[in-house]
XYZ file of C-alpha atoms in Angstrom:
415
model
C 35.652 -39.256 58.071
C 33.732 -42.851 57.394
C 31.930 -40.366 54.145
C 35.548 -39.965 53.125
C 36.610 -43.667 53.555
C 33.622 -45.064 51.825
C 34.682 -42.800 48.833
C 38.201 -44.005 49.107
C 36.715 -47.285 48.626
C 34.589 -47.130 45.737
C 37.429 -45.274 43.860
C 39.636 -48.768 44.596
C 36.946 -50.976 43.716
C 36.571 -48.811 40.745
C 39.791 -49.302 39.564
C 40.191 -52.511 40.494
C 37.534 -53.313 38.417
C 38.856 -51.654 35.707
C 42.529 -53.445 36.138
C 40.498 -56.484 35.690
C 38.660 -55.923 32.990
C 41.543 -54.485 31.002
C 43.121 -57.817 32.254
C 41.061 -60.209 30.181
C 39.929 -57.582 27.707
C 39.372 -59.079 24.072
C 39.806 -56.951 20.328
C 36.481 -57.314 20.334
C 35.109 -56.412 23.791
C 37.313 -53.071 22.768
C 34.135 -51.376 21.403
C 31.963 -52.629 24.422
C 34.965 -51.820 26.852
C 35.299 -48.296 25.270
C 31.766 -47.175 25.354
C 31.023 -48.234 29.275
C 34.502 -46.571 30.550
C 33.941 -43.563 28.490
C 33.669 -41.221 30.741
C 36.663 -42.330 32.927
C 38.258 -42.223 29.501
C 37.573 -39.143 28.059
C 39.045 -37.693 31.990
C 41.953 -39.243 31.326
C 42.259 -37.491 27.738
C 41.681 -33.889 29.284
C 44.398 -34.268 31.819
C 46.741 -35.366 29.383
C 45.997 -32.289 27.094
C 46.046 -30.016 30.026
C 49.498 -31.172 30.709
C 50.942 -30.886 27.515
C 49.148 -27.356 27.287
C 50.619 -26.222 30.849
C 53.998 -27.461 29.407
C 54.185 -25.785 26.597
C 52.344 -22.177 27.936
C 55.494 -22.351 30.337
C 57.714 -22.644 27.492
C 55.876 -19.759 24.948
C 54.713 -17.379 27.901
C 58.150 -17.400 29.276
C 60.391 -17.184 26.203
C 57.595 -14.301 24.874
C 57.787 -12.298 27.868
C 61.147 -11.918 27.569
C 61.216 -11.690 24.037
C 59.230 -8.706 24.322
C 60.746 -7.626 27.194
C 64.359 -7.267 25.175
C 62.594 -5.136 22.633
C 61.115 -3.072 24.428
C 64.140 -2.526 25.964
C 66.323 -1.849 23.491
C 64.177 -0.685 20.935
C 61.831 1.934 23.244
C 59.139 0.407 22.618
C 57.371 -0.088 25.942
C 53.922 -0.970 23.850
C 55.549 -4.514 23.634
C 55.540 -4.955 26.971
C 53.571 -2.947 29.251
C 50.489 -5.220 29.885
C 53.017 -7.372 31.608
C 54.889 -5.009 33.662
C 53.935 -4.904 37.387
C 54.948 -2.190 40.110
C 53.831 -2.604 43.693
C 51.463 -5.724 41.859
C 49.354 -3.079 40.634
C 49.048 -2.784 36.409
C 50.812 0.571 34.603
C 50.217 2.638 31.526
C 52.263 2.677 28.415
C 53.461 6.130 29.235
C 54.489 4.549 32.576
C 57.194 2.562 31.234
C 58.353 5.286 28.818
C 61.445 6.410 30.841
C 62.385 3.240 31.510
C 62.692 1.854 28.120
C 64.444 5.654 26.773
C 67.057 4.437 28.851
C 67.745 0.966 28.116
C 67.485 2.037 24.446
C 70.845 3.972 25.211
C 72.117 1.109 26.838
C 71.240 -1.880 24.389
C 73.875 -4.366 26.296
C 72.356 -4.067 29.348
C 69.082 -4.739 27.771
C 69.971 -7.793 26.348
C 71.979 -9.144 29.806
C 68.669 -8.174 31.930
C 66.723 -10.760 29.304
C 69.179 -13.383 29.718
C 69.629 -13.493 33.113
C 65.622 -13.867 33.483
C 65.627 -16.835 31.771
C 67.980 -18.630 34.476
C 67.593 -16.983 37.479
C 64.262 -14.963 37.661
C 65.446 -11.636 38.706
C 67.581 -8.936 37.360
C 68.285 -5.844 38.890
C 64.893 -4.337 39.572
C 63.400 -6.929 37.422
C 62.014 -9.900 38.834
C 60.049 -12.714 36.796
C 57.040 -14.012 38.360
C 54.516 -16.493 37.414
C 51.040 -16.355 38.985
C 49.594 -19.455 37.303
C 45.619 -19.308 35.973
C 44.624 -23.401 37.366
C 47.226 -24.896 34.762
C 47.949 -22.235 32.750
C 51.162 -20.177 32.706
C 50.586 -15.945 33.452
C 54.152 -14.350 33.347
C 54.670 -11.101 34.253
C 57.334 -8.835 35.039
C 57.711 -6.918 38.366
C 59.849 -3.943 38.542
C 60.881 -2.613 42.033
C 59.631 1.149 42.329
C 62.448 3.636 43.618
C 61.690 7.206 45.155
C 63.373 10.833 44.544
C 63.136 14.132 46.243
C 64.128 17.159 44.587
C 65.230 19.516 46.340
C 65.072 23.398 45.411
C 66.932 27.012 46.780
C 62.810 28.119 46.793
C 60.599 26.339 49.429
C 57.636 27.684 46.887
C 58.909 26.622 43.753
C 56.734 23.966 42.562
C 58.646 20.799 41.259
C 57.468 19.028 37.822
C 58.872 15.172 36.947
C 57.826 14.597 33.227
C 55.378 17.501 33.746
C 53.626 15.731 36.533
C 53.685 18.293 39.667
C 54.683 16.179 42.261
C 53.837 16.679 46.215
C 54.584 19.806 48.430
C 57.167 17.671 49.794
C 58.721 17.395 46.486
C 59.398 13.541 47.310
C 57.882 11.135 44.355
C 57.764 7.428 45.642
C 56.428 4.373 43.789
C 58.566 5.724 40.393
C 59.565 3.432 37.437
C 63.983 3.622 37.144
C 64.917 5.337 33.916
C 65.318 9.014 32.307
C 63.571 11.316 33.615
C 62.781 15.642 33.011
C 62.944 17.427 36.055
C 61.588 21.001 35.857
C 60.919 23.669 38.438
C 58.779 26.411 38.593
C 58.818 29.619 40.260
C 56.356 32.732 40.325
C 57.974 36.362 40.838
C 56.717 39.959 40.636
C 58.323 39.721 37.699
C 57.524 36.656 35.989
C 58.015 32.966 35.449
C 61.507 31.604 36.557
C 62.014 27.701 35.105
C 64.692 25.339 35.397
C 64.799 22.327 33.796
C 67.247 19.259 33.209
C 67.379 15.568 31.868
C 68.319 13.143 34.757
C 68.732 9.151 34.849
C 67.447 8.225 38.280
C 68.158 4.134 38.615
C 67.504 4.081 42.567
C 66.388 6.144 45.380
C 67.784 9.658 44.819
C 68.108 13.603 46.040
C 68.450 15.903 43.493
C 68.923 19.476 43.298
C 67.583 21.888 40.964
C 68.875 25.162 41.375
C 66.290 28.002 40.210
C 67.878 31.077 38.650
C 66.642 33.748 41.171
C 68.029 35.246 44.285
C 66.597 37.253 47.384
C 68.273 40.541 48.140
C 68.617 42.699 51.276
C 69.833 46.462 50.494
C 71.797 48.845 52.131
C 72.485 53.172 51.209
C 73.823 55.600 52.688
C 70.083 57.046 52.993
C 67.981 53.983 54.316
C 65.198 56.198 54.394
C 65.023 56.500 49.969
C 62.586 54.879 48.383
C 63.196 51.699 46.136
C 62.283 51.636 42.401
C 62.622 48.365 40.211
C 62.610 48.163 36.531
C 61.521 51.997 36.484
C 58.815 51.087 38.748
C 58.461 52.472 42.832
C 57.392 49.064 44.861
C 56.373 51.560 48.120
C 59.236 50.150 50.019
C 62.010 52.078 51.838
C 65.691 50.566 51.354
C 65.450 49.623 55.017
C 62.508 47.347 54.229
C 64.529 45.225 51.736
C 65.769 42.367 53.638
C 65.815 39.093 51.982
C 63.389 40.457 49.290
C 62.139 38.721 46.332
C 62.231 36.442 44.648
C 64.156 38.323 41.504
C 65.029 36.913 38.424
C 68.775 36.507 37.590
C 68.228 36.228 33.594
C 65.616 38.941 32.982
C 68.554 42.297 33.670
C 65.904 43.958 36.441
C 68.177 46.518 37.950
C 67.567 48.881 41.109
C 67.354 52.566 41.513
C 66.846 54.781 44.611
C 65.219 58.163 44.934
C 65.279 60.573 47.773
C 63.996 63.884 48.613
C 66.079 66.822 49.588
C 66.045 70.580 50.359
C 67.482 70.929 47.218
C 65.061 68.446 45.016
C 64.770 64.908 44.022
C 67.906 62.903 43.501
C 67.969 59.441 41.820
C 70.935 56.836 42.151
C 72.225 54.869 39.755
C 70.816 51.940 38.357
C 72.349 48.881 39.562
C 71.392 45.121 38.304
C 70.335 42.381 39.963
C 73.271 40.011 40.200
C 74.074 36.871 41.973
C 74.984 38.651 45.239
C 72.313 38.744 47.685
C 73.664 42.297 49.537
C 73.813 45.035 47.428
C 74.988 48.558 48.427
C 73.551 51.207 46.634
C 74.562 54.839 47.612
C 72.735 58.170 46.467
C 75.319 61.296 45.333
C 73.268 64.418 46.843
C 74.994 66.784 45.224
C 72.325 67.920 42.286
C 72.956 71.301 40.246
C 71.445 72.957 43.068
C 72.890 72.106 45.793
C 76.188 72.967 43.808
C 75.018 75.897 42.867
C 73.779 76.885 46.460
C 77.027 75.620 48.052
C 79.402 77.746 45.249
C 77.556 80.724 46.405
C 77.847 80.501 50.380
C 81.607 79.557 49.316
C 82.047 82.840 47.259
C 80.565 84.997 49.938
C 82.423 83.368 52.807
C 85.428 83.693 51.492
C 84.657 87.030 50.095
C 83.315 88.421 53.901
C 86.917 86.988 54.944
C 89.347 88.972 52.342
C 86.609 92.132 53.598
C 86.994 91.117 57.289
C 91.142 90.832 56.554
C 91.015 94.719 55.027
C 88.966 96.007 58.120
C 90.670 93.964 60.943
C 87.216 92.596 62.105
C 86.765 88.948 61.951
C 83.019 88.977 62.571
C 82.314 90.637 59.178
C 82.542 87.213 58.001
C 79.206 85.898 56.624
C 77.649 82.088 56.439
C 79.952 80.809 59.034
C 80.315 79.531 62.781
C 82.372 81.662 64.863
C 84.992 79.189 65.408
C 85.309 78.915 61.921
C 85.582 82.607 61.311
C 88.348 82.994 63.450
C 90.141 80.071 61.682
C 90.367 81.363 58.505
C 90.925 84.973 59.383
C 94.007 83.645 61.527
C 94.716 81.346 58.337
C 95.378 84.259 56.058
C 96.350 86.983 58.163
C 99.681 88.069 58.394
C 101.533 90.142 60.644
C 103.103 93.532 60.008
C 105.677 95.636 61.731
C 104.638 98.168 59.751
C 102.022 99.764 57.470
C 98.672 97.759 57.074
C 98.751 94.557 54.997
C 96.257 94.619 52.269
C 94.282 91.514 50.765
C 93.025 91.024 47.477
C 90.906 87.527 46.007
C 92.283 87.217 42.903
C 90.492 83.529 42.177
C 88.563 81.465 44.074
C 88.013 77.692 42.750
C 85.607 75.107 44.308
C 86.726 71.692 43.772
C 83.379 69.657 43.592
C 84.958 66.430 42.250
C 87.263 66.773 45.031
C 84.429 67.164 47.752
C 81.969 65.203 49.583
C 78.493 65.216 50.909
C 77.285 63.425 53.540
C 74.154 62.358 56.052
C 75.278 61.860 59.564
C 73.043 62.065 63.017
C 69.964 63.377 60.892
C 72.339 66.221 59.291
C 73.386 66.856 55.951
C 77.413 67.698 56.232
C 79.723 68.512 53.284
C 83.389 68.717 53.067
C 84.720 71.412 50.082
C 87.639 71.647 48.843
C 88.296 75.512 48.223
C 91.312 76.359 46.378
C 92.528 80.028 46.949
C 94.804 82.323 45.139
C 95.136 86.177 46.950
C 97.869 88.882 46.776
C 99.628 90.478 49.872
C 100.729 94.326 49.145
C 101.440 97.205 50.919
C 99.140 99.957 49.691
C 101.878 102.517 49.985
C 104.943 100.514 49.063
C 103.717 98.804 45.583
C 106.900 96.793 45.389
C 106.012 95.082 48.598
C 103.611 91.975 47.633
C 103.540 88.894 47.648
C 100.814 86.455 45.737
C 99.925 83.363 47.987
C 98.196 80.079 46.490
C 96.474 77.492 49.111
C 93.555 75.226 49.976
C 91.347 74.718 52.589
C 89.003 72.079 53.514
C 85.989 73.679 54.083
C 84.039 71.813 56.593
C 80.067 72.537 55.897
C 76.896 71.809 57.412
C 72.732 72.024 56.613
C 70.944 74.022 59.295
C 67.955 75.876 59.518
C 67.220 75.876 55.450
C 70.541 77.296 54.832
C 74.145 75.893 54.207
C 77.155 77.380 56.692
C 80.882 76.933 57.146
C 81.581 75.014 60.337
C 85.330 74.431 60.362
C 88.465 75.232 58.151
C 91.679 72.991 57.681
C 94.345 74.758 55.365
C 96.078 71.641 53.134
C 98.231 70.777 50.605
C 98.072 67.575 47.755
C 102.087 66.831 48.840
């Protein structure tokens, strides 16, 4: 402290000294006067110039700051300006800035208003002026208040891309420069590449959703147990084992097809494509050439055996067929007689296979024909006695033992 005060003191004697001096100081003691005080003289000179340099750096560094600022803004050009942008305090690229200024440059007015109000009140928007002075010097800069976005996707795996920069597994981006941005998603399939992309101005913090064109499916058959085939392709996968399957491309037409093994041979389904429905049904028609074939024959003979069976009053002549349903269609067709033997003749037998179905149930295959008849009544011995009958029967038909046989018959009409 008594270091301090003696310093103190000298400085005062100093000066008053000097006051003195200057006091009685002649024009021609000026040269003497200048050449011993030099020193205190020459001080005085470099704080004056210092001041008037501080002055006017505040004036040119401000006004050019946001001079530059203003065309970078409107003009997107954010090489005018970048050097002096700050986010978080920390310097950015050119490329940085970029989205920032592609906005502004479609929004020239509010370019020009952020500049103005900078110049009264030191903060705009996001904007803020700052000046982190360099001893007397002036050092502008701008600071821009970082925002965040998450993007959020229908595909937890889909990796997300903002101006093709993959951002985190999180798919949030913090610390991001306001302004236009590209927002792309990416997402790997069996079969291939599914992108989405769109153009998005994100001014503050933000959730957006990009919706990838793709889908997971679950099927479901009548046959659970047929194998799946994709684009022409088996995938070793039973329809029971598609649940929530995928991902599958909407845009790329890959359709479905089922295949399943049967006594009779290999039967395919129908293609089906890929749509925006997650559940699709896909059902297998069993009925191949053979097993039409094979069914029109036991058809033909059972009703054949029955017409026989009808001539020679025994209903257990009749072939491919349960009891109970032998005894069903005898009773069907038979009719009674006072007198003289009724005779039976098949004039035409049709089998109506659109009319039909085939079915799996409890681990058996069951079909149910429609049979159309047409047969003549007649007396043998009284010719004028006849009568021609027409009729259908649903003919009730099931798989057993390598073999098809008639279970059940139901006489019908279409009225």
């Amino acid at each position: 402290m008594g270091a301090v005060n003696e310093i103190l003191l000298k400085i005062k004697e100093y000066f008053k000294e000097l006051y003195s001096e200057i006091r009685g100081l002649s024009f021609n003691e000026l040269k003497d006067f200048i050449f011993k005080r030099r020193l205190f003289l020459i001080s005085v000179l470099l704080i004056f110039i210092l001041l008037g340099f501080s002055f006017g750096s505040y004036k040119s560094s401000k006004n050019i700051v946001l001079k530059n600022l203003q065309i970078a803004l409107k003009d997107d050009k954010p090489g005018k300006i970048y050097k002096k942008i700050r986010v978080d305090g920390k310097k950015i690229k050119k490329e940085d800035l970029k989205p920032l200024t592609e906005y502004y440059s479609e929004n020239k007015n509010q370019a020009i208003n952020i500049a103005k109000d900078l110049k009264t009140k030191d903060n705009s928007g996001f904007f803020k002026l700052v000046n982190k002075k360099i001893l007397f010097i002036d050092n502008y800069t701008i600071e821009i208040e970082p925002i965040a976005v998450k993007v959020n996707t229908n595909f937890e795996n889909a990796k997300v891309y903002i101006n093709n920069n993959e951002i985190a597994a999180t798919n949030i981006k913090r610390g991001l420069i306001p302004g236009k941005y590209s927002i792309r998603g990416e997402l790997e399939t069996k079969y291939g590449l599914v992108s989405e992309e769109k153009e998005v101005f994100i001014m503050e913090n933000t959730e957006i959703d990009l919706n990838i064109q793709a889908i997971n499916i679950s099927l479901t058959s009548n046959f659970n147990d047929a194998d799946v085939i994709i684009n022409d392709k088996e995938i070793n996968k039973k329809v029971e084992e598609i649940k929530n399957y995928g991902p599958i491309p909407l845009s790329q037409d890959i359709e479905i097809q089922l295949k399943r093994d049967f006594p009779w041979g290999t039967v395919l389904s129908d293609k089906v494509k890929v749509g925006d429905v997650p559940n699709i049904n896909i059902n297998i028609n069993m009925a191949n050439d053979k097993l039409i074939e094979d069914i029109e024959a036991i058809i033909n003979n059972f009703y054949s055996s029955t017409f026989n069976a009808l001539n020679n009053g025994d209903f257990k002549l009749i072939e491919n067929s349960k009891e109970d349903a032998k005894s069903k269609i005898y009773d069907s067709i038979k009719r009674e007689s006072l007198f003289l033997k009724n005779n039976y003749e098949l004039n035409e037998l049709k089998t109506e296979i659109k009319s039909s179905e085939f079915f799996y149930e409890n681990g058996v295959y069951k079909g149910n024909i429609v049979v159309n008849l047409n047969y003549h009544i007649s007396k043998k011995l009284i010719p004028f006695i006849d009568k021609n009958v027409e009729e259908m029967f649903l003919t009730s038909m099931e798989y057993n033992n390598g073999s098809w046989e008639v279970i059940d018959v139901q006489k019908f009409n279409l009225e």
